[in-house]
Coordinates of C-alpha atoms in Angstrom, one line a residue:
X1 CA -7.7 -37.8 -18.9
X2 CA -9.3 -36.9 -16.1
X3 CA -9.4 -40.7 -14.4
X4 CA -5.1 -40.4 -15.1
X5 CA -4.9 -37.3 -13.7
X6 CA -6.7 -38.9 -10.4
X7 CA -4.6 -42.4 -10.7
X8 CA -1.5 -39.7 -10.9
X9 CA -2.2 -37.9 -7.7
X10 CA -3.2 -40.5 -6.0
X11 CA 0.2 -42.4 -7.1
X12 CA 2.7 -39.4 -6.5
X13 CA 4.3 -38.8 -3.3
X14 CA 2.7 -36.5 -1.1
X15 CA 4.3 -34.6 2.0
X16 CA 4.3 -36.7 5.4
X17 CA 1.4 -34.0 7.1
X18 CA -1.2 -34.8 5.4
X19 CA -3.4 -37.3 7.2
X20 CA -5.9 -39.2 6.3
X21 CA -8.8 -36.5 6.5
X22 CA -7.0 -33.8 4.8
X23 CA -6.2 -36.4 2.0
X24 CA -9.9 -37.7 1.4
X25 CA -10.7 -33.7 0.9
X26 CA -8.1 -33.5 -1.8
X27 CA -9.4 -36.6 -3.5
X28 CA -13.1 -35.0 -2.8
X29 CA -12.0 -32.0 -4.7
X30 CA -10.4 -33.5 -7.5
X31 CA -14.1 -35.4 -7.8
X32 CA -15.8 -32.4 -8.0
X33 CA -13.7 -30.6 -10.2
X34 CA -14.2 -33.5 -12.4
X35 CA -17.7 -33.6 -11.9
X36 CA -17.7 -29.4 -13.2
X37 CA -16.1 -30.1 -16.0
X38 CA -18.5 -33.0 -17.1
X39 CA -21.4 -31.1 -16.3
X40 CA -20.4 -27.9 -17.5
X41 CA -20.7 -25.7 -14.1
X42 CA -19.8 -22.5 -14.8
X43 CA -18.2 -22.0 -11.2
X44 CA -17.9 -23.8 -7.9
X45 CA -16.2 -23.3 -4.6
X46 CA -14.7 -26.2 -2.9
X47 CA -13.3 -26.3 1.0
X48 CA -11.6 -28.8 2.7
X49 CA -10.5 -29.3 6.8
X50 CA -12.7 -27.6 9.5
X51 CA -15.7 -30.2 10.1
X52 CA -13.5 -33.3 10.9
X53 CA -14.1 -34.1 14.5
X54 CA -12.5 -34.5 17.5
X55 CA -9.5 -32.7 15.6
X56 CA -7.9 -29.5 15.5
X57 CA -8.3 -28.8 11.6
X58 CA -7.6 -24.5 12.0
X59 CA -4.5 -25.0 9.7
X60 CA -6.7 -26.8 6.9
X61 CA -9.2 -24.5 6.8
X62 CA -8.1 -22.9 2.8
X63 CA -11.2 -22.1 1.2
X64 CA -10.5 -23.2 -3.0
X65 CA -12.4 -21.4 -5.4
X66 CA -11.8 -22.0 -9.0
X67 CA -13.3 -22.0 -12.5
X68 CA -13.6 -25.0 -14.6
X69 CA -10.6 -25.3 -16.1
X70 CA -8.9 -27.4 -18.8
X71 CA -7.1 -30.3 -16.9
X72 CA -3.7 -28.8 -17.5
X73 CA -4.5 -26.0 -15.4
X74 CA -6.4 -27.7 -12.5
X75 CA -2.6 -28.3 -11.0
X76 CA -2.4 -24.7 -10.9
X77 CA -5.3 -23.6 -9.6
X78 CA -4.8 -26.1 -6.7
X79 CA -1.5 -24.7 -6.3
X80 CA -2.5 -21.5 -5.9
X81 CA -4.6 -22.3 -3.3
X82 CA -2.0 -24.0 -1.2
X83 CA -4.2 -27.2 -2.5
X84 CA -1.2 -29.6 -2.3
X85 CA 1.4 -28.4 0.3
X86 CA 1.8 -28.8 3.8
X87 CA 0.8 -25.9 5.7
X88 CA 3.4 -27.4 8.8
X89 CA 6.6 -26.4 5.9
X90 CA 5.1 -23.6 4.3
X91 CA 7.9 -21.9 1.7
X92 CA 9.3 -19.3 3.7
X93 CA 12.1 -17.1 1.8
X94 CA 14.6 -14.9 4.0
X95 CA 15.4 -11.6 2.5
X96 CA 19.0 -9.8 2.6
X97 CA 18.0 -7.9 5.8
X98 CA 17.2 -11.4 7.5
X99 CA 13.6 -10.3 7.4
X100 CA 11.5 -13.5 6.6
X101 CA 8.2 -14.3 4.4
X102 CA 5.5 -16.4 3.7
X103 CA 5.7 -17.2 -0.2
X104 CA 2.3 -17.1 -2.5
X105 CA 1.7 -18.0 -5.8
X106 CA 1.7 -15.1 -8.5
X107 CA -2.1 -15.8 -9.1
X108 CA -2.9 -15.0 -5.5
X109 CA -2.4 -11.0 -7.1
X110 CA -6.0 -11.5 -8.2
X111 CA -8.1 -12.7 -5.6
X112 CA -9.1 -10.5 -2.5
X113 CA -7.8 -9.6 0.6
X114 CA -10.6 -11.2 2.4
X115 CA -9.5 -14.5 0.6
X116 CA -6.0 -13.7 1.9
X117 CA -7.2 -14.3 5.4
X118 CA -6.2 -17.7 5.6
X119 CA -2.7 -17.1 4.4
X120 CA -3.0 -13.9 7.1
X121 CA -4.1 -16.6 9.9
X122 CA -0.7 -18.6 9.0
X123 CA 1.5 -16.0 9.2
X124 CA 0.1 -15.4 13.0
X125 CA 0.5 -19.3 13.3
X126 CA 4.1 -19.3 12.3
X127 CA 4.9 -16.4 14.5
X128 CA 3.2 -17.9 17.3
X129 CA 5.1 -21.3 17.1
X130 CA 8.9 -19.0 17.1
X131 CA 8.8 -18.4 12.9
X132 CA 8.9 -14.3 13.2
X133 CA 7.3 -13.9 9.4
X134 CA 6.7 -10.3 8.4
X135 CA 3.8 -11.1 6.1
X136 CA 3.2 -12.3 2.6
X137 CA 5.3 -12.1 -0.4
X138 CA 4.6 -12.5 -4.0
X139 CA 7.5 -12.6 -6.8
X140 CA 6.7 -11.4 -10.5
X141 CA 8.1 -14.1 -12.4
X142 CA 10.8 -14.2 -14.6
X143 CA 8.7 -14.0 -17.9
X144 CA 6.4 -11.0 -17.0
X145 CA 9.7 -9.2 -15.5
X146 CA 11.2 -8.4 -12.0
X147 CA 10.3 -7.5 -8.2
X148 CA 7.4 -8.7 -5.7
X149 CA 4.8 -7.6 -3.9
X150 CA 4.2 -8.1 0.0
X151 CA 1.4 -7.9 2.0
X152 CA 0.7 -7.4 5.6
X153 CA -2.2 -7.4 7.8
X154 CA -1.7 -5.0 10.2
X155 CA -5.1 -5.1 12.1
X156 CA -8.6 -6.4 11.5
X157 CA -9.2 -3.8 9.5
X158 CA -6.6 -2.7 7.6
X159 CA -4.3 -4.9 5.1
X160 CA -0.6 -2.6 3.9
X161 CA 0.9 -3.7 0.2
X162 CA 4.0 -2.9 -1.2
X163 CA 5.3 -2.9 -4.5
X164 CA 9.0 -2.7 -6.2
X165 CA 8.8 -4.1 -9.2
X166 CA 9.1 -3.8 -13.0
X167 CA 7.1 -5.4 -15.9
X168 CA 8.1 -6.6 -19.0
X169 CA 4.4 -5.3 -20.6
X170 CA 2.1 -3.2 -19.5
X171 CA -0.1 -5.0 -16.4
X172 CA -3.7 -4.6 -15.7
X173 CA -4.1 -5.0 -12.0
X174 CA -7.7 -6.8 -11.4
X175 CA -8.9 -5.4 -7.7
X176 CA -11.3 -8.2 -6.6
X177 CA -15.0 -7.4 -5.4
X178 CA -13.6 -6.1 -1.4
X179 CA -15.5 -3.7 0.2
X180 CA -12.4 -1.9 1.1
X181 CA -11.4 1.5 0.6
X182 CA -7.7 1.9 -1.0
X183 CA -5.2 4.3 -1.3
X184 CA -2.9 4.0 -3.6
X185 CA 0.5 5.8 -3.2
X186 CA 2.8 5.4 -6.2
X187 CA 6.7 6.7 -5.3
X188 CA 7.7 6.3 -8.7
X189 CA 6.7 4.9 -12.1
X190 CA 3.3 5.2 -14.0
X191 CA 0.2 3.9 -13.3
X192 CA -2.6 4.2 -14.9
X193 CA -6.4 3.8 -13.4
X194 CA -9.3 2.5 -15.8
X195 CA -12.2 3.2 -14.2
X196 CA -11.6 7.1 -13.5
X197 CA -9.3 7.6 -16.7
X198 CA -6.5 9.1 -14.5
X199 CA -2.8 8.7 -15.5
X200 CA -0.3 8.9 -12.0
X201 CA 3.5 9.1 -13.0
X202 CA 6.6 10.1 -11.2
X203 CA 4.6 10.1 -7.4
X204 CA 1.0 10.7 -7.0
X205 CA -2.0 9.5 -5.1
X206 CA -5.7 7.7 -5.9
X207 CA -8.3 6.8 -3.2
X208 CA -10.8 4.3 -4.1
X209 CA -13.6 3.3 -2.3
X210 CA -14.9 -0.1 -3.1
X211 CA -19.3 -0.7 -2.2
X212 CA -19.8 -4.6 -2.3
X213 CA -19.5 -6.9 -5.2
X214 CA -17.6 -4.0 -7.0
X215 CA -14.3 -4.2 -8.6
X216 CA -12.3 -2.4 -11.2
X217 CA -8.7 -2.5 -12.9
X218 CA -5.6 -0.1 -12.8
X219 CA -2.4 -1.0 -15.4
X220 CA 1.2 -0.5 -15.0
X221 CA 3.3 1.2 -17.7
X222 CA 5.3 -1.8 -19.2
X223 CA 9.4 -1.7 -18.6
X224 CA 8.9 1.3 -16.1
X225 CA 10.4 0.8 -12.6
X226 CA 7.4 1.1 -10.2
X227 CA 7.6 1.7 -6.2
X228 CA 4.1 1.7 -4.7
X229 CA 2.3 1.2 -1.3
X230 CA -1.7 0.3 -1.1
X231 CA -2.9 0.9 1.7
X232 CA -6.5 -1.2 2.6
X233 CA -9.1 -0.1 5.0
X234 CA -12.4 -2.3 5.8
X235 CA -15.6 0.1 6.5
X236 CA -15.1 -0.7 10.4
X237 CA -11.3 1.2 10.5
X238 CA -12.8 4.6 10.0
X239 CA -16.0 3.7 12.4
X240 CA -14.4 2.0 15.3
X241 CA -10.4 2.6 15.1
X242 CA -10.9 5.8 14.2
X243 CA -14.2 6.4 16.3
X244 CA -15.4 8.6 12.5
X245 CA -19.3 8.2 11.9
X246 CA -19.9 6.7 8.4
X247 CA -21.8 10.3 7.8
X248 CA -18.9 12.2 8.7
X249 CA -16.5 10.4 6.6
X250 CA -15.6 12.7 3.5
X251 CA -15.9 11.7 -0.3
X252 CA -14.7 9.8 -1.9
X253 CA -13.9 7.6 1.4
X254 CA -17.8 7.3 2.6
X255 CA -18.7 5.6 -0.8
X256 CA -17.5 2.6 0.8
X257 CA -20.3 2.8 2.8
X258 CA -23.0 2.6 0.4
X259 CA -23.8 -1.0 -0.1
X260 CA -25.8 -0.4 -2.9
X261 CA -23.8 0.9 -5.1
X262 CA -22.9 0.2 -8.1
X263 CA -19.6 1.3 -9.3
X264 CA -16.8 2.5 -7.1
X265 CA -16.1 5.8 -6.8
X266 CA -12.5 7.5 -6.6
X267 CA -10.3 10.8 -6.7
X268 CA -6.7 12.2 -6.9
X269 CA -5.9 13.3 -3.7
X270 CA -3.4 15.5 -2.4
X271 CA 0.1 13.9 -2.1
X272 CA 2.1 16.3 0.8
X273 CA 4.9 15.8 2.2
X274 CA 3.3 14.1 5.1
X275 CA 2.2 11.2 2.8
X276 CA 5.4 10.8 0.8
X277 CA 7.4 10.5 3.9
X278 CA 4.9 7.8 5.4
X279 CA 4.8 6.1 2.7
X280 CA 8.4 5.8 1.7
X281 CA 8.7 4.7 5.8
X282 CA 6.1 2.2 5.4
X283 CA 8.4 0.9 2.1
X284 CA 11.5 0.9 3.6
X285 CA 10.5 -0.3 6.8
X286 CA 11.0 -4.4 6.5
X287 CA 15.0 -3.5 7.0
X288 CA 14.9 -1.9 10.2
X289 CA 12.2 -3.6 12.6
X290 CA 11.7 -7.2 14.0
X291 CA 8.2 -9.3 13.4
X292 CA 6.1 -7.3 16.2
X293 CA 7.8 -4.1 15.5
X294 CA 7.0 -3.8 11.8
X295 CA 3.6 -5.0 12.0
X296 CA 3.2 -2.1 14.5
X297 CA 5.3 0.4 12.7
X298 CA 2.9 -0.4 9.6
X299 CA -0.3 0.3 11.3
X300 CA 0.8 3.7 12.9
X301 CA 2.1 5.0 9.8
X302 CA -1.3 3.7 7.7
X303 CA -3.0 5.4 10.6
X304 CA -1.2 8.5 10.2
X305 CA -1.8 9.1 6.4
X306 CA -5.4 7.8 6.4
X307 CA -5.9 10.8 9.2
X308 CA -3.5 13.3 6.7
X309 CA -5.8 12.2 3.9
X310 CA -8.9 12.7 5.7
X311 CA -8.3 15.7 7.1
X312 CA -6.8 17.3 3.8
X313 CA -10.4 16.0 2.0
X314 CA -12.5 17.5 5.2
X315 CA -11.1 20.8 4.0
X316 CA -11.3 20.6 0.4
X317 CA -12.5 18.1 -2.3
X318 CA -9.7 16.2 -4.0
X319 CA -10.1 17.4 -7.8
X320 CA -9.2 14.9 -10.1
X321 CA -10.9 17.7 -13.3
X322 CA -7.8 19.3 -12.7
X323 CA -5.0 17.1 -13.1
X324 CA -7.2 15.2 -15.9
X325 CA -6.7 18.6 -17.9
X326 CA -2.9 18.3 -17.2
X327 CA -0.7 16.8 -19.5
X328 CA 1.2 14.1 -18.0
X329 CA 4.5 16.2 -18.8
X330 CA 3.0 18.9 -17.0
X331 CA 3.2 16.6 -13.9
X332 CA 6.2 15.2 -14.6
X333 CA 7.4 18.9 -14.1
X334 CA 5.5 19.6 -10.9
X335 CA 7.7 16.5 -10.0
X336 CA 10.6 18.1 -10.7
X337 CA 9.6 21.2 -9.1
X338 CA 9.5 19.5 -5.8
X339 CA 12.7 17.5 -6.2
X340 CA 14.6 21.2 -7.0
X341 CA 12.5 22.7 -3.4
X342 CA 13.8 19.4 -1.4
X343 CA 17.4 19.7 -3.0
X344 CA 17.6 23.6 -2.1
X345 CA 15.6 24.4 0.7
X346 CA 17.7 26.2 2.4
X347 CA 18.1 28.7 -0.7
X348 CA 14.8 27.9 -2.6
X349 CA 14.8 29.1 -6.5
X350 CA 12.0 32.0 -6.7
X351 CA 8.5 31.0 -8.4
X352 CA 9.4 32.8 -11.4
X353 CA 13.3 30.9 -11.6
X354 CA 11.9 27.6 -10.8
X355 CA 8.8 27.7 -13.6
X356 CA 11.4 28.1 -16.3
X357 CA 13.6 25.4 -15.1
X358 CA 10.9 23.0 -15.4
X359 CA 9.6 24.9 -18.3
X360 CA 6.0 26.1 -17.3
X361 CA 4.5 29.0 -16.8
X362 CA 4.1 30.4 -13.2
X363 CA 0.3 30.2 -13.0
X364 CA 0.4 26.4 -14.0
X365 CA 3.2 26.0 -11.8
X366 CA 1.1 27.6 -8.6
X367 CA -2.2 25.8 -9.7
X368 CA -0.9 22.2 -9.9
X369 CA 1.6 22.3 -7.3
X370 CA -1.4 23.3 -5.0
X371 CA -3.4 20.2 -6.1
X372 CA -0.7 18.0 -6.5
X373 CA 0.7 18.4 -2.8
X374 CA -1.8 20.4 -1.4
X375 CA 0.4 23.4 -0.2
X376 CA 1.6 26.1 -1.5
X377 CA 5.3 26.5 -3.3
X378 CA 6.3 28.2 0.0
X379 CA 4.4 26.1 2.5
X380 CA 6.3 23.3 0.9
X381 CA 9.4 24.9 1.8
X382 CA 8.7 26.0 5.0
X383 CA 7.8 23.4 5.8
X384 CA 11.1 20.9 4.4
X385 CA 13.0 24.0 7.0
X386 CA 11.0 23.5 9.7
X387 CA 11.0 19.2 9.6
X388 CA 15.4 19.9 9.5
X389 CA 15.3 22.1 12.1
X390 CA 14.0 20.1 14.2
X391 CA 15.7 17.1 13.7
X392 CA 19.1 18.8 14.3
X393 CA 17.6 20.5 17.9
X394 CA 16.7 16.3 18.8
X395 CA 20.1 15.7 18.2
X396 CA 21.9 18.7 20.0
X397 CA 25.0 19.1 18.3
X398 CA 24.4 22.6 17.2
X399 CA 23.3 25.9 18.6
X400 CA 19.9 27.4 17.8
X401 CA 22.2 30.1 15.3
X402 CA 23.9 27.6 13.9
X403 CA 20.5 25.3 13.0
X404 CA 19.3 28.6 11.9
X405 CA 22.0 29.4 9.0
X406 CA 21.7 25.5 8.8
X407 CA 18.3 25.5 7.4
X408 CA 18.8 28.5 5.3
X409 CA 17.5 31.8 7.4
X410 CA 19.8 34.6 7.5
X411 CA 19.2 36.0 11.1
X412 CA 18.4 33.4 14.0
X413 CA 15.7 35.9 15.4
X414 CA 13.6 34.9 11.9
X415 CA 14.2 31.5 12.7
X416 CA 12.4 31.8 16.1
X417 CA 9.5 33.5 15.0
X418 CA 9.0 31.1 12.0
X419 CA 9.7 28.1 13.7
X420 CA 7.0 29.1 17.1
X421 CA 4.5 30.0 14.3
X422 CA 4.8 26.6 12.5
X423 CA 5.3 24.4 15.9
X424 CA 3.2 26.7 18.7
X425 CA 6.6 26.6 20.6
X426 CA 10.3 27.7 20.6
X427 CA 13.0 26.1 19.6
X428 CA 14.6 26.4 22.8
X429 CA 11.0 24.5 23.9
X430 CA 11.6 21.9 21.5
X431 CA 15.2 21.4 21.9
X432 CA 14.0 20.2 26.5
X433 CA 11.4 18.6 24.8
X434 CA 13.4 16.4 22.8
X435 CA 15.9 16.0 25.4
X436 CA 13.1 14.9 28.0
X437 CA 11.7 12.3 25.5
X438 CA 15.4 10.8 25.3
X439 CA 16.0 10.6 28.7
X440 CA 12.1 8.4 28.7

């Protein structure tokens, strides 16, 4: 079997790039794959390209790792790799928004962002040589249900993934052994972390940090819609983009910096406005920016809630007791709370009104909107006023009255006060300011 399987390979056509050294590589990893399967190795990595002399082999340079597999399967496990395909015609697929991407095999979900790198190094390649690629994509296939994934490497040291999918059964998720810490941002759906024991549904929040050669699992709800951004951060983004001492990095973030560890180590965080805005930016952000654009757009907004995030965990620790003790319908009304504050900020329900529309009781209601969001009821709604308010002074159109009754305050002079406590400046201020910028 496996002799034919050689004879067939050998036999079938293969594409026009691959030259002589690449193809005695292939055949050398078909011999040792052969060879672990005879001999009963439990696992072996293989590599090909990137010692050939006198011969620019950057493009070949795919490291293959695989387990010894039953013959049908070695096809796959090549193919996964990019083992038989031409790196010079890598599958690119154009989306609806003309937004291109670099196509990977489903399997490629389970392996590690540091064994992405390659695939990261082509993408820079393609864009380098005119091919404006956004990043990788990976569909869900047909028989496990709908959507993709994408990924993007944004900087050295930090990788952005988003989701917007649906599977047919529930998914575990296998997180390789990275030494990364992740924060995963779920928009909607229900996800569900093994390691902690902490169910996320509707929108929530989970930072993991990851020591080395530690891994764990997290599932998806099976047929439930899921929209979700993970962002990845290597050790050395906290230290040197963000100029943080390890020791001054808060928990559960600084676990990442313990080498030694032995399990990871992770929280529900605080999911503000702040974050859900950022991250439904970063999701929505592949139909409005060009190759160099979006890559940049990505690492400012992965900036901006890794800063939210750590400043909300310098102040206070992330309590994941809490929403552990919470039913999942109980956050599935915090939820609704929020979507009720966002659709009538300008005439919020009172805390009494809006605990019986979602049908708890107002302590509950107080307690987990706190942890869930990490602001208060009001806050939150101040807050939705204020981000309006100024939005309509950028554009101009109105009067500072009119933006006033706009946003819901009854005399403009309340406005004022609230709006120079909340900014540090009036609106009239803000109104030059945003003018001044526009005229930059």
């Amino acid at each position: 079997m496996i002799a034919a399987f050689i004879i067939s390979s050998l036999v079938s056509p293969l594409p026009t790039a691959l030259d002589g050294a690449r193809l005695w590589s292939v055949l050398l990893i078909l011999l040792r794959i052969a060879l672990c399967l005879t001999l009963g190795t439990s696992r072996q990595a293989f590599y090909w390209g990137g010692n050939s002399r006198g011969r620019n082999n950057s493009q070949h340079t795919i490291p293959i790792e695989t387990v010894c597999l039953p013959m049908g399967d070695v096809c796959d496990a090549l193919r996964k790799s990019g083992g038989l395909m031409s790196e010079s015609d890598p599958r690119i697929e154009t989306d609806g928004s003309g937004a291109q991407w670099l196509l990977l095999p489903y399997e490629t979900l389970d392996g590690s962002m540091a064994a992405m790198s390659s695939q990261f190094d082509l993408v820079d390649q393609l864009a380098a040589s005119g091919r404006p690629v956004l990043g990788v994509r990976i569909h869900i296939p047909d028989d496990l249900g709908e959507g993709s994934w994408q990924v993007t490497r944004t900087s050295p040291f930090m990788c952005v993934m988003t989701a917007n999918g649906r599977y047919n059964e529930t998914r575990v998720m296998r997180v390789a052994e990275d030494r990364l810490a992740k924060a995963r941002i779920l928009l909607s759906g229900r996800l569900h972390q093994l390691s902690a024991q902490i169910t996320l549904e509707g929108t929530g929040a989970f930072l993991e940090a990851y020591p080395e050669n530690v891994s764990s699992d997290y599932e998806l709800a099976a047929g439930v819609p899921f929209r979700l951004v993970v962002l990845n951060w290597d050790p050395r983004f906290f230290t040197e983009q963000l100029g943080i001492p390890p020791e001054r990095v808060p928990p559960p973030v600084d676990h990442v910096f313990r080498e030694s560890a032995l399990r990871t180590r992770g929280s529900v965080t605080t999911l503000g406005p702040d974050i859900l805005r950022g991250a439904n930016d970063i999701l929505n952000a592949g139909n409005r920016f060009s190759r160099e654009l979006y890559s940049a757009y990505l690492d400012s907004k992965g900036r901006e809630i890794a800063c939210t995030i750590l400043a909300d965990l310098a102040v206070q620790k992330a309590s994941p007791k809490l929403t552990m003790k919470s039913s999942v319908r109980d956050l599935r009304r915090i939820d609704e709370a929020r979507d009720i504050l966002i659709e009538n900020y300008r005439n919020p329900p009172a805390i009494p009104t809006l605990a019986r529309r979602v049908g708890v009781n107002q302590t509950k209601l107080k307690a987990l909107f706190k942890t869930v969001y990490g602001m208060t009821v009001h806050e939150f709604t101040k807050r939705l006023r204020m981000e309006r308010a100024s939005e309509l002074l950028a554009k101009g159109d109105l009067t500072i009255a009119e933006i006033a009754y706009a946003v819901g305050y009854e005399f403009p002079a309340s406005f004022t006060h609230a709006f120079r406590k909340f900014y540090g400046h009036s609106p009239r201020q803000g109104r030059r300011a945003a003018a001044v910028k526009g005229e930059d």
